[in-house]
Structure formats: structure tokens, C-alpha cells
PDB file of C-alpha atoms in Angstrom:
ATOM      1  CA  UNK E  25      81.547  96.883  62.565  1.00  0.00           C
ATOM      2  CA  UNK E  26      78.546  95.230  64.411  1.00  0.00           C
ATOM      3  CA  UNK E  27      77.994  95.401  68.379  1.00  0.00           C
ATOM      4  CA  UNK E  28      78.740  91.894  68.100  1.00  0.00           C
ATOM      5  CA  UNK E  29      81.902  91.868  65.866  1.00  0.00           C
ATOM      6  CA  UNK E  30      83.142  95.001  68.384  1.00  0.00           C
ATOM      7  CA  UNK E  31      82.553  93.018  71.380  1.00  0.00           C
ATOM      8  CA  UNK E  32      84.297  89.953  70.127  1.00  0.00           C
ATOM      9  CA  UNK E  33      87.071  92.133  69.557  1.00  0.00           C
ATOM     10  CA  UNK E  34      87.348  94.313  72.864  1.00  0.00           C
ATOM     11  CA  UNK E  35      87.216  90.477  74.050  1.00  0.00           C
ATOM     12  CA  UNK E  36      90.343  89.731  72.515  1.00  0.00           C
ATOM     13  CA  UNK E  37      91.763  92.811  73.867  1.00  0.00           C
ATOM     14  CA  UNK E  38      91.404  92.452  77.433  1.00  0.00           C
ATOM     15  CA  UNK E  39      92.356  88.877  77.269  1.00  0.00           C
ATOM     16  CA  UNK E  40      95.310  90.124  75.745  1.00  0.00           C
ATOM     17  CA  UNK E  41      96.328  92.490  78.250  1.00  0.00           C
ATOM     18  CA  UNK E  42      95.443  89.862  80.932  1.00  0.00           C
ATOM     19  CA  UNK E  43      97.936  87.161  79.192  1.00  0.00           C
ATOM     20  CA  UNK E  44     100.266  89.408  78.712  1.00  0.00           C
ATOM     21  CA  UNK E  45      99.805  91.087  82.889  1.00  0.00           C
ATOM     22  CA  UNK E  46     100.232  87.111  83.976  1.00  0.00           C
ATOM     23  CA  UNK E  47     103.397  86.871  81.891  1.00  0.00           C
ATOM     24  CA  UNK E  48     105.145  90.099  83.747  1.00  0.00           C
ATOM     25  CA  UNK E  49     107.447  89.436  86.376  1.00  0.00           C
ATOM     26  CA  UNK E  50     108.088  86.147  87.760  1.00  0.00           C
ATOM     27  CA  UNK E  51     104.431  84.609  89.054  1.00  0.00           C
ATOM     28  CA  UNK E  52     106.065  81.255  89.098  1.00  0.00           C
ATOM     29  CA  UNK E  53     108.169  82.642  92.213  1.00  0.00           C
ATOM     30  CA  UNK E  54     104.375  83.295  93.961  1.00  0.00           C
ATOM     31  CA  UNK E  55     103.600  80.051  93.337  1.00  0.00           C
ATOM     32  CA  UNK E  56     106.651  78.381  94.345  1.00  0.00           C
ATOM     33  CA  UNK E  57     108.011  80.022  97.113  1.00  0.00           C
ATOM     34  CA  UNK E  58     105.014  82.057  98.719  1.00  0.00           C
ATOM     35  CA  UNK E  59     102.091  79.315  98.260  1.00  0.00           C
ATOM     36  CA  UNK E  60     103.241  76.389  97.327  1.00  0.00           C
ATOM     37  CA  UNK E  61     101.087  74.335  99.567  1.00  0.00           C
ATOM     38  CA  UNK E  62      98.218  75.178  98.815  1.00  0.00           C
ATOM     39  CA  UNK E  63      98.406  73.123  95.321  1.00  0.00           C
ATOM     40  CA  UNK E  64      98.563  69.797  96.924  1.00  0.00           C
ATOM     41  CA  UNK E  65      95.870  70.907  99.579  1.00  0.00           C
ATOM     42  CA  UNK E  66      93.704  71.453  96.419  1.00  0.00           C
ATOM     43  CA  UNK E  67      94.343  67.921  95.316  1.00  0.00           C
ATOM     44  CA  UNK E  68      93.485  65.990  98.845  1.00  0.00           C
ATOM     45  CA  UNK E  69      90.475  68.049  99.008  1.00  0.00           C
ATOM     46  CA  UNK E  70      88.892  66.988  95.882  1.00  0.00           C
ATOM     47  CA  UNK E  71      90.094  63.227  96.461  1.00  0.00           C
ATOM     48  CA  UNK E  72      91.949  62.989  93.332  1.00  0.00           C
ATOM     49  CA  UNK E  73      92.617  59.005  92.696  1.00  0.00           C
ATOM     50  CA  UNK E  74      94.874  56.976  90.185  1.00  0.00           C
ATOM     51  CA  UNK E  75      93.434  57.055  86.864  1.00  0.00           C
ATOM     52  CA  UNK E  76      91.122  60.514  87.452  1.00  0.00           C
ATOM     53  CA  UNK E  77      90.745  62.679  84.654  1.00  0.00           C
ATOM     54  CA  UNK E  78      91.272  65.977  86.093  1.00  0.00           C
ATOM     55  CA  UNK E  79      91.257  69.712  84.544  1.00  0.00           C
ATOM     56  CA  UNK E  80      93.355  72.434  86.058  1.00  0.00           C
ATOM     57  CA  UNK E  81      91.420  75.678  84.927  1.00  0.00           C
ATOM     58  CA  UNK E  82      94.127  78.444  85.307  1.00  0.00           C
ATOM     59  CA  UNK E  83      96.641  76.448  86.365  1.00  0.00           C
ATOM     60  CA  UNK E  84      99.914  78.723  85.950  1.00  0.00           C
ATOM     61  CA  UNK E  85     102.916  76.836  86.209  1.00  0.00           C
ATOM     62  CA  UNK E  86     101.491  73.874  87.532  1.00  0.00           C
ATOM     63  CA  UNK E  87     101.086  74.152  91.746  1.00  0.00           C
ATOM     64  CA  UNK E  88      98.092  71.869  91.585  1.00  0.00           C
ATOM     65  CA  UNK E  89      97.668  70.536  88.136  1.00  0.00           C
ATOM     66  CA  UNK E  90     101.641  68.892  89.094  1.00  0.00           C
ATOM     67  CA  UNK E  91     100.706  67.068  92.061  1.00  0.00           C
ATOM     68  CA  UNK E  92      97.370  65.744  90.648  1.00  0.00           C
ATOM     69  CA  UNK E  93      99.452  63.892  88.364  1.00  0.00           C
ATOM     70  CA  UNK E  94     101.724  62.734  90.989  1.00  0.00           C
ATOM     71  CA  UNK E  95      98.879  61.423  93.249  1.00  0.00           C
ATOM     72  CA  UNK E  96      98.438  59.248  89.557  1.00  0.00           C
ATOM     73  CA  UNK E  97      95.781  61.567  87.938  1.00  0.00           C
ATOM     74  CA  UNK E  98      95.198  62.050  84.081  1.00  0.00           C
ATOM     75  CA  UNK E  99      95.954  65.998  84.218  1.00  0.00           C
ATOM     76  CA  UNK E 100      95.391  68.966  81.793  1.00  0.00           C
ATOM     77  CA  UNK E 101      96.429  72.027  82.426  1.00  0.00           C
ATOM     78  CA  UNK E 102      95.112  74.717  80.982  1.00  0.00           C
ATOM     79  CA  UNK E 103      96.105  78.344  81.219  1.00  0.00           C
ATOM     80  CA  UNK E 104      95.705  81.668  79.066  1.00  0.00           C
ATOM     81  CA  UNK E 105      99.061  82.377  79.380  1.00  0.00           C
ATOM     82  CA  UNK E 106     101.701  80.271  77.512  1.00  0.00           C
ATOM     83  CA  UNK E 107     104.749  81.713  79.117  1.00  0.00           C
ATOM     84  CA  UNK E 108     103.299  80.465  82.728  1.00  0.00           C
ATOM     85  CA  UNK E 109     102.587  76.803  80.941  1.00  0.00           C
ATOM     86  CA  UNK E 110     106.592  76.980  79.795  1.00  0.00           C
ATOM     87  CA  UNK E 111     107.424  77.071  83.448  1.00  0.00           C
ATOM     88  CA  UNK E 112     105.340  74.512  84.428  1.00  0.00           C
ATOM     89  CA  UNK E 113     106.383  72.111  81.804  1.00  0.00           C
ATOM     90  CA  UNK E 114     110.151  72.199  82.983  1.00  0.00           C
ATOM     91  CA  UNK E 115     108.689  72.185  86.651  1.00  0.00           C
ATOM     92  CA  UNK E 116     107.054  68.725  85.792  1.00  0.00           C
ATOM     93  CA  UNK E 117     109.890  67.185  83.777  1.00  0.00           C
ATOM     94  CA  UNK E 118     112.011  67.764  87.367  1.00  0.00           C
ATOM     95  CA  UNK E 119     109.487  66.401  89.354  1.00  0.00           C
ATOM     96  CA  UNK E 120     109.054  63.122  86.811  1.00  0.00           C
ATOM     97  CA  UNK E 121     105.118  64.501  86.484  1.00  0.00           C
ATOM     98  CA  UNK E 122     103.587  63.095  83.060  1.00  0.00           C
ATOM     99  CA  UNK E 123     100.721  65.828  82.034  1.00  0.00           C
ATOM    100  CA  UNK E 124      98.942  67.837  79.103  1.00  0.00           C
ATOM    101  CA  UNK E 125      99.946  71.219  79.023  1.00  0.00           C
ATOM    102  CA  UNK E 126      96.842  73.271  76.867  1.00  0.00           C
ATOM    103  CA  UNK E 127      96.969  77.400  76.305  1.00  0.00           C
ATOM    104  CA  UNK E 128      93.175  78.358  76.807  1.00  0.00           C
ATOM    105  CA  UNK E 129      90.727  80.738  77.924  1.00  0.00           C
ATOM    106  CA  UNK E 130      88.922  79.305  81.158  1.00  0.00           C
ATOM    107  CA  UNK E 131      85.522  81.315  79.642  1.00  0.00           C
ATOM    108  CA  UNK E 132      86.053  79.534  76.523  1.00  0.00           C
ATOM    109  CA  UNK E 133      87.216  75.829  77.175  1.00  0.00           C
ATOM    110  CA  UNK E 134      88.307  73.768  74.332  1.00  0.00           C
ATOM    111  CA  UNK E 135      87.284  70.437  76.220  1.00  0.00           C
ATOM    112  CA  UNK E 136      84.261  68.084  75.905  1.00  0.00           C
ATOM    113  CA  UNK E 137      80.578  68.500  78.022  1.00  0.00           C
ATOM    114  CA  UNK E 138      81.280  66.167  80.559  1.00  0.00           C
ATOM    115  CA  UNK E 139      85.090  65.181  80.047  1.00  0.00           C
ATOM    116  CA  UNK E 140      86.561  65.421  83.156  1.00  0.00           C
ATOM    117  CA  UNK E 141      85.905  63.679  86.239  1.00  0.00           C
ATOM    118  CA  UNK E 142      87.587  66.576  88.786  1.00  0.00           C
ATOM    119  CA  UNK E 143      87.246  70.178  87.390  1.00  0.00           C
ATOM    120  CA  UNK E 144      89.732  72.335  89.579  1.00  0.00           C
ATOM    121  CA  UNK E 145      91.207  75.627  90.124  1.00  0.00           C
ATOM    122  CA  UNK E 146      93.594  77.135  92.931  1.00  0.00           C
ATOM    123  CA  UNK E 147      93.739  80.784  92.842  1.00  0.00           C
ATOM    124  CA  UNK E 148      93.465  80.535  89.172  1.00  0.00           C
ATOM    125  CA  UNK E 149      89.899  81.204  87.442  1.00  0.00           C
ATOM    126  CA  UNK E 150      88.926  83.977  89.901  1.00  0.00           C
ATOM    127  CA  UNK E 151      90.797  85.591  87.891  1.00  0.00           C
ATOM    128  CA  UNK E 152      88.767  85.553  84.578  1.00  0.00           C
ATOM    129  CA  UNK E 153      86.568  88.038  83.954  1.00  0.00           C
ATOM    130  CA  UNK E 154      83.468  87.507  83.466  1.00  0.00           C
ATOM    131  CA  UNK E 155      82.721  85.206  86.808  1.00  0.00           C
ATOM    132  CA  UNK E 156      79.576  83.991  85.101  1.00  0.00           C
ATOM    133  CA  UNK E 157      80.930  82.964  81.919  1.00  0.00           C
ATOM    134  CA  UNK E 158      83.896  81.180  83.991  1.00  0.00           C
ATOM    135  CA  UNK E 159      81.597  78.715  86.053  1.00  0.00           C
ATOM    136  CA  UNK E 160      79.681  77.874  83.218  1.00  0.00           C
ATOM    137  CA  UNK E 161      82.261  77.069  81.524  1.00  0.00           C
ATOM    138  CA  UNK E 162      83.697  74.492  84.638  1.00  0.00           C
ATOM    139  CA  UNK E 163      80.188  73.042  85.336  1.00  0.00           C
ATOM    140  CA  UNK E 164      79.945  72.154  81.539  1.00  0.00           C
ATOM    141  CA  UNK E 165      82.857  70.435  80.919  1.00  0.00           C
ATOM    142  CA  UNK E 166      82.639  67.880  84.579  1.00  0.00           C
ATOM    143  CA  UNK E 167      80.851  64.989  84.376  1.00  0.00           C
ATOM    144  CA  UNK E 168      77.879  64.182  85.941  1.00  0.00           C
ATOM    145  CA  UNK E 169      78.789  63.112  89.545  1.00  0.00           C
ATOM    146  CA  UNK E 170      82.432  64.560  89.131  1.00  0.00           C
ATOM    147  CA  UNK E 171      83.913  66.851  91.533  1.00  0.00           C
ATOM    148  CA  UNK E 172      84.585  70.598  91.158  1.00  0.00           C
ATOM    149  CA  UNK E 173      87.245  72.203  93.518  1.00  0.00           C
ATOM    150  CA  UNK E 174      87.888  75.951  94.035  1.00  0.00           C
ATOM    151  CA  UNK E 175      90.781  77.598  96.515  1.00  0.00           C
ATOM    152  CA  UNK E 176      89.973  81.240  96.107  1.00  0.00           C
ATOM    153  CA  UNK E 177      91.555  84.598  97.821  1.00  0.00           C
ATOM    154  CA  UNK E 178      88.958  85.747 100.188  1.00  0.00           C
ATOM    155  CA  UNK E 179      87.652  89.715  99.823  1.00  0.00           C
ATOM    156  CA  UNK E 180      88.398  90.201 103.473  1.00  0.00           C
ATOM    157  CA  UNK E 181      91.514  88.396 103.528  1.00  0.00           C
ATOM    158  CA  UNK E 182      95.309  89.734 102.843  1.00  0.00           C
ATOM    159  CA  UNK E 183      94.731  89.117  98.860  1.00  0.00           C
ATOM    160  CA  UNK E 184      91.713  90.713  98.856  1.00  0.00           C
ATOM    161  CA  UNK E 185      92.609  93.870 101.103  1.00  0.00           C
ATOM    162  CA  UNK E 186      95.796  94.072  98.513  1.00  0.00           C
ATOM    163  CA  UNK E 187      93.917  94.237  95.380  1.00  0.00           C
ATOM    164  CA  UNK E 188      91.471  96.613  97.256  1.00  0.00           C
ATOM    165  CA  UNK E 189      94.414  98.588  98.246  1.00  0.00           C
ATOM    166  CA  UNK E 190      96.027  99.247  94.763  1.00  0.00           C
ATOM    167  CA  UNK E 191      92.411  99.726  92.799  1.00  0.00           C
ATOM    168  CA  UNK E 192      92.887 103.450  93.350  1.00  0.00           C
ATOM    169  CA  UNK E 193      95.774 103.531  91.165  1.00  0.00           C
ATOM    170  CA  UNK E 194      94.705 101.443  88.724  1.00  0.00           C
ATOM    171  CA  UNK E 195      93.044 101.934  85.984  1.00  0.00           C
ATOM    172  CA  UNK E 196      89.448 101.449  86.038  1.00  0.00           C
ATOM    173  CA  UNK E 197      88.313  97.706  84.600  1.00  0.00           C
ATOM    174  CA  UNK E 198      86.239  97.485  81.524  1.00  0.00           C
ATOM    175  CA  UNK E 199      82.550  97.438  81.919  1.00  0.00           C
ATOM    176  CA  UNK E 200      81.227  93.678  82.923  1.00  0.00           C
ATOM    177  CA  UNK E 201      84.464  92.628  84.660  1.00  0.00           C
ATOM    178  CA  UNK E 202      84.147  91.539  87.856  1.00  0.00           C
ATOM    179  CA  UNK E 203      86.631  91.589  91.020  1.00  0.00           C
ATOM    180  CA  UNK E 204      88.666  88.434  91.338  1.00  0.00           C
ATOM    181  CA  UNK E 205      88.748  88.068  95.291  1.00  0.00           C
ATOM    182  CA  UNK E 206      84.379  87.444  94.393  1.00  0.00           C
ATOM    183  CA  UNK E 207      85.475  83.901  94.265  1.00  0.00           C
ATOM    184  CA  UNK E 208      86.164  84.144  97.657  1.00  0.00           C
ATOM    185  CA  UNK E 209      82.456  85.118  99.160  1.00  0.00           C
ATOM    186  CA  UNK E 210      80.827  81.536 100.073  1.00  0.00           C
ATOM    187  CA  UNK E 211      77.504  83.181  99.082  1.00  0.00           C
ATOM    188  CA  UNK E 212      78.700  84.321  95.793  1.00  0.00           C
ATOM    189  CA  UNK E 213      80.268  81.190  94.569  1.00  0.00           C
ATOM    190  CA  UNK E 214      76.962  79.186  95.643  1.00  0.00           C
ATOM    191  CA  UNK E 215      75.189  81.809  93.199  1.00  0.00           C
ATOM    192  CA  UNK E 216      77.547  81.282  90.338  1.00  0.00           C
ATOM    193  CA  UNK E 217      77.175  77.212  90.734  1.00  0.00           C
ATOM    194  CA  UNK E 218      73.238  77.130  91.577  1.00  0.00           C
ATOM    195  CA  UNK E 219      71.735  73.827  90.955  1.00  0.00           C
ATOM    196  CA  UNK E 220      74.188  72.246  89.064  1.00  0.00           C
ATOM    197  CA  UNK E 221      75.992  71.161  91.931  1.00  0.00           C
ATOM    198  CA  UNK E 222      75.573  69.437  95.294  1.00  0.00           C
ATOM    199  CA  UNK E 223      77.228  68.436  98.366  1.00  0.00           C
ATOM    200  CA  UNK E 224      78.263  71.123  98.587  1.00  0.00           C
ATOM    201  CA  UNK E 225      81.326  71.824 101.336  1.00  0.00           C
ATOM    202  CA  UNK E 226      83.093  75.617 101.864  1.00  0.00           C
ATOM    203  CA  UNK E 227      85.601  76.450 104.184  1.00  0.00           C
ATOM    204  CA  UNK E 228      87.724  79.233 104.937  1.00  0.00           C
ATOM    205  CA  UNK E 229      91.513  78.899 105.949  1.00  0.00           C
ATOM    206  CA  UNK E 230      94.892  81.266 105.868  1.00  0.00           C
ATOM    207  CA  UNK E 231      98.008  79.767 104.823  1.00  0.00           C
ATOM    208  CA  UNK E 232     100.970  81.285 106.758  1.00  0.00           C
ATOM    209  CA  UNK E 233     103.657  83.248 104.768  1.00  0.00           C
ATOM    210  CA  UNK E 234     107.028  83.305 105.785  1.00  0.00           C
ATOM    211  CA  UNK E 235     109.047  84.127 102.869  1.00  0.00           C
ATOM    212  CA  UNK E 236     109.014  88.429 103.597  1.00  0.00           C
ATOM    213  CA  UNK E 237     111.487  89.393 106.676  1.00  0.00           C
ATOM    214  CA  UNK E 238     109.493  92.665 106.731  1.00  0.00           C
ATOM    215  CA  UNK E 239     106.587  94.938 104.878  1.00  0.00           C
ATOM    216  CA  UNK E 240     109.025  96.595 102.162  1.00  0.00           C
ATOM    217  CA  UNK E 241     110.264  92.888 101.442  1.00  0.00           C
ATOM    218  CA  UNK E 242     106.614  91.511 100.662  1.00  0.00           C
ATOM    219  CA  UNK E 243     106.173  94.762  98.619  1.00  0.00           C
ATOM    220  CA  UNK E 244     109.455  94.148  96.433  1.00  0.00           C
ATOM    221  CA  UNK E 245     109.249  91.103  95.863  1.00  0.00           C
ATOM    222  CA  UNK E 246     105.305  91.561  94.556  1.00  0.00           C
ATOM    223  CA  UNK E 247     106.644  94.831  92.230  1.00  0.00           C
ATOM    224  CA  UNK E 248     108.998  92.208  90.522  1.00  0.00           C
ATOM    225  CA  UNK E 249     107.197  89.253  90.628  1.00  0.00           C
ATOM    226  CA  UNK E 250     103.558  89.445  90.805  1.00  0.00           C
ATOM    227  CA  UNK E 251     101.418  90.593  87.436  1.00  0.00           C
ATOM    228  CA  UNK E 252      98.660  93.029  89.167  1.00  0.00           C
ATOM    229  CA  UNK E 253     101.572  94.603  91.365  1.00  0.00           C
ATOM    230  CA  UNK E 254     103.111  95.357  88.505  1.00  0.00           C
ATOM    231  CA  UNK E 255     100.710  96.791  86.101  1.00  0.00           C
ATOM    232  CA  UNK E 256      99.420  98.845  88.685  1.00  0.00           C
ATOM    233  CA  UNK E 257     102.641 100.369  89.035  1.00  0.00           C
ATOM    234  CA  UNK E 258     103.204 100.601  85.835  1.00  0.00           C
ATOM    235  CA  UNK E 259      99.768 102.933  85.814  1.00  0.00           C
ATOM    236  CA  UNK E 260     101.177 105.161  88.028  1.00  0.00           C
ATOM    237  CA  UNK E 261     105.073 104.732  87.347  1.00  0.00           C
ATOM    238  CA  UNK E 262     105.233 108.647  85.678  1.00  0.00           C
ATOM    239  CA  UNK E 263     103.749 110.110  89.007  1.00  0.00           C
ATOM    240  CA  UNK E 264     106.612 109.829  92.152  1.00  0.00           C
ATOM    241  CA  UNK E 265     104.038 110.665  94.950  1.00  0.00           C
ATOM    242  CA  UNK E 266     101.189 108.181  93.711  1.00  0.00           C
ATOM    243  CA  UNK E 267     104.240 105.268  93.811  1.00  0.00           C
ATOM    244  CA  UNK E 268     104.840 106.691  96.896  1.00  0.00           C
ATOM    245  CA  UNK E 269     101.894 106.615  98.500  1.00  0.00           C
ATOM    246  CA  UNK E 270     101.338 103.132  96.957  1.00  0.00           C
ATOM    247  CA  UNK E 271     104.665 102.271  98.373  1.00  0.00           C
ATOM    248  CA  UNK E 272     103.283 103.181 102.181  1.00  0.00           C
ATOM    249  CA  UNK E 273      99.752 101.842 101.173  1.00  0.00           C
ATOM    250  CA  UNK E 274     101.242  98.265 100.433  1.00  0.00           C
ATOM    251  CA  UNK E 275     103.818  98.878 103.566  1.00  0.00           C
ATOM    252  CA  UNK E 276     101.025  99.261 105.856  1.00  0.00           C
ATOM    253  CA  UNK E 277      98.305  96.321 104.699  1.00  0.00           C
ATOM    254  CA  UNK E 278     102.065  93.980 105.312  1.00  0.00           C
ATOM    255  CA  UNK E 279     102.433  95.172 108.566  1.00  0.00           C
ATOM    256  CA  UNK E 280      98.992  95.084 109.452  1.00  0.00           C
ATOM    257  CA  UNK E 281      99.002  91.163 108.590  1.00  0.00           C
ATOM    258  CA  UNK E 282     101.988  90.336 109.944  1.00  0.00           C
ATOM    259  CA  UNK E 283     102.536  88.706 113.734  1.00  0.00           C
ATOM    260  CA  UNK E 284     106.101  87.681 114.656  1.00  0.00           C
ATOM    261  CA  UNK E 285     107.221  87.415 111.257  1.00  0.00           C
ATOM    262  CA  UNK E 286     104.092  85.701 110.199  1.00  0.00           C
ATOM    263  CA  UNK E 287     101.838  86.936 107.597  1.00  0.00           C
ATOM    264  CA  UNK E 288      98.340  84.966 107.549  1.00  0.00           C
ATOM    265  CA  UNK E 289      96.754  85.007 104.049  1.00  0.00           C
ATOM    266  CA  UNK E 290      92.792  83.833 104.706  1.00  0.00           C
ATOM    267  CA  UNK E 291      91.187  81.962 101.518  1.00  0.00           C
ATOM    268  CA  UNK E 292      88.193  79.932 100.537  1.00  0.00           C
ATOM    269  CA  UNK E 293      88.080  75.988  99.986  1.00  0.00           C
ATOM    270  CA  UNK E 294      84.926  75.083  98.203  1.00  0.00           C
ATOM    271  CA  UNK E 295      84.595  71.540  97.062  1.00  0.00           C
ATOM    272  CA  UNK E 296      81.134  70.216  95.571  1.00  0.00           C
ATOM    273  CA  UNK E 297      79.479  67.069  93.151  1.00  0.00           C
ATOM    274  CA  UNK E 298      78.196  67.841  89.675  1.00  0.00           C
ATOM    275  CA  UNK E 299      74.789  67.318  89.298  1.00  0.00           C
ATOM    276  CA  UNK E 300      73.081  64.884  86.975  1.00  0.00           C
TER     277      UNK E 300
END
């Protein structure tokens, strides 16, 4: 086997085991019930109008890609994981939303150079990867003069202290992939999207939480819900004191985020004009 042929192939693999990590538990729940708003936030922000063409990179079960086609949009949603796309399809017939629902890799884009006039993702293509590969691929396939729109998990934020918080216990990424809450860094995004873009306009915000009574609720209810909880205790699932101490680990980042019942999760809005 070539280097090539062997890195094609340990590319299939990890998206794979990323499909199949998204399709563990119930993410639609996270989505639904935890963060719901920030989907239609998403949507004002990029000024998505009646008759748009829009692409939702990563879009899960639909908590933007949904209410772009409500506001009248021309929506595809695309997602590497078809189980997520299931959800969203019976989430759309409910809410009378008309949209394409497309399985695909958001390095690896089966769409057109220029095809969509708002290229957008919400919590979704931080995700991928290979952050390089990623924006490439969402520069490429927005027009010239289109909008690109990014809600990402800041590193410093509640998302980004949890996924700091579990890496011990995790096993250790293969090498070139990059840490989702990245996305999140104002500086770093700029980097990714250079000179194709302009106008460029980033913003951080938290989005209060409500849903978790107390830390050991937010911590159940990510074990059976949320993909990365889960793997990662998975990882450690034969050894009692490392779920233990992951137990008090997650326990202790709640509590430290939570005010009267109020949990503020801090992310990045980043909106910006293709160039061209």
C-alpha cells in the first residue's frame, strides 16, 4: 500500500469513528433542549432572505439549516452523520420546513465552486478535523459576494473548558487533527479565512442554560446524550476511579459555571463577505 492509498484509508477511519461518535446518544436532545436558540441567531446574523441559497455545513438535525428555510431560504443540509439528518428530516416535516437533506463530509463537499449564496455552520464544522481542509472547503463552494457565518464554542468558554477537561481520559487524537473549540479563537478563524473574505464582523456571546437543576444533572444528561461525553467514557468505562474522577472533574467545571441556576456557555459569532 502507498503513503497515499494508507492515508486515504486512515481517512476513512477516523471519519468513521467520528460518524459513528455523533450518532451515540441522543445529540438531537443538545440541540433541542440545551441550545436551541442559537440556530435562528445564526440565521438573523447572516441576513438570510426569501429565495437565498444557503448551505448548512454540519448541520445535525437541523437547528439552523430548519429555520433558514422558514425565514424562506433554499436550504441544504449537509452532515456526516445520517442518523442526525433522520432526526432532522422528521423535525422539518413538523415544523412544515421544505429542505435538502445531503450525508457529506464538510472537508470534502459534494457542491459546486460558488453555489451557495450563505455558507453556514453553528457549532457544526469545528468539529471536522482538519480545520484547514474545512474552510477551504466553505470558502470554495460560496459565491463571490455571498456570506459565510460561523457560531463556534469558544476555548475559554464552558464548551471549551469541557472538552479540555475530559482530554485526559481520552484517547489521544490522530496526528493532524486539530481541537474543535479552535473555531472559537477570533485570531484563528481570521487565519483559516485569510483573504478570501471581507467585512469581516466577530463577536463573542454566552447563551444561558437552564435545562440542568444541578452539576450531576448537566453531567448525566451529557453521558447519555452528547457523542464526546460518551466516547470518552467509554475510554475509560473498565477503570472505576478514572470515571470517578471524571465524574467530579465534570461536577466541578458545572458548578464553576453555574450562578443561581444559570449556566453561561460563551461562543463566537463570526459573520464575513466572500471575496471576488
Amino acid at each position: 500500500m502507498t503513503d497515499a492509498s494508507e492515508a486515504r484509508q486512515a481517512d476513512r477511519s477516523l471519519k468513521a469513528k467520528h460518524r459513528a461518535m455523533w450518532a451515540m446518544g441522543d445529540y438531537p436532545s443538545v440541540a433541542s433542549h440545551v441550545v436551541s436558540r442559537l440556530g435562528p441567531l445564526l440565521v438573523k446574523e447572516c441576513g438570510i432572505q426569501i429565495g437565498d441559497r444557503v448551505l448548512d455545513i454540519a448541520a445535525g438535525s437541523g437547528n439552523a439549516a430548519i429555520p433558514a428555510a422558514l425565514a424562506g431560504a433554499d436550504v441544504v443540509a449537509s452532515d456526516l452523520t445520517p442518523e442526525l439528518l433522520e432526526v432532522g428530516r422528521h423535525l422539518a416535516a413538523v415544523q412544515g420546513a421544505k429542505l435538502e437533506w445531503r450525508e457529506a463530509d464538510a472537508e470534502d463537499l459534494p457542491f459546486a465552486d460558488g453555489e451557495f449564496d450563505v455558507v453556514m455552520s453553528c457549532i457544526g464544522i469545528m468539529f471536522a478535523p482538519h480545520h484547514r481542509t474545512a474552510a477551504d472547503e466553505m470558502l470554495r463552494v460560496c459565491r463571490a459576494g455571498g456570506t459565510v457565518g460561523l457560531l463556534s464554542w469558544t476555548p475559554e468558554g464552558f464548551v471549551g473548558r469541557l472538552f479540555a477537561t475530559m482530554k485526559p481520559y481520552a484517547p489521544p487524537p490522530p496526528p493532524g487533527v486539530q481541537p474543535p473549540p479552535l473555531w472559537g479563537n477570533e485570531e484563528y478563524v481570521h487565519e483559516l479565512l485569510g483573504d478570501a473574505v471581507t467585512d469581516v464582523v466577530a463577536r463573542r456571546r454566552t447563551v444561558p442554560v437552564t435545562l440542568f437543576k444541578n452539576p450531576p444533572d448537566f453531567r448525566e444528561f451529557f453521558k447519555a446524550c452528547y457523542g464526546p461525553t460518551i466516547a470518552v467514557y467509554r475510554a475509560v468505562g473498565d477503570d472505576p476511579q478514572k470515571v470517578a474522577a471524571l465524574d467530579a472533574a465534570l461536577d466541578a467545571l458545572a458548578a464553576e459555571h453555574t450562578t443561581d441556576g444559570v449556566m453561561e456557555w460563551e461562543y463566537l459569532l463570526l459573520t464575513a463577505h466572500r471575496w471576488g
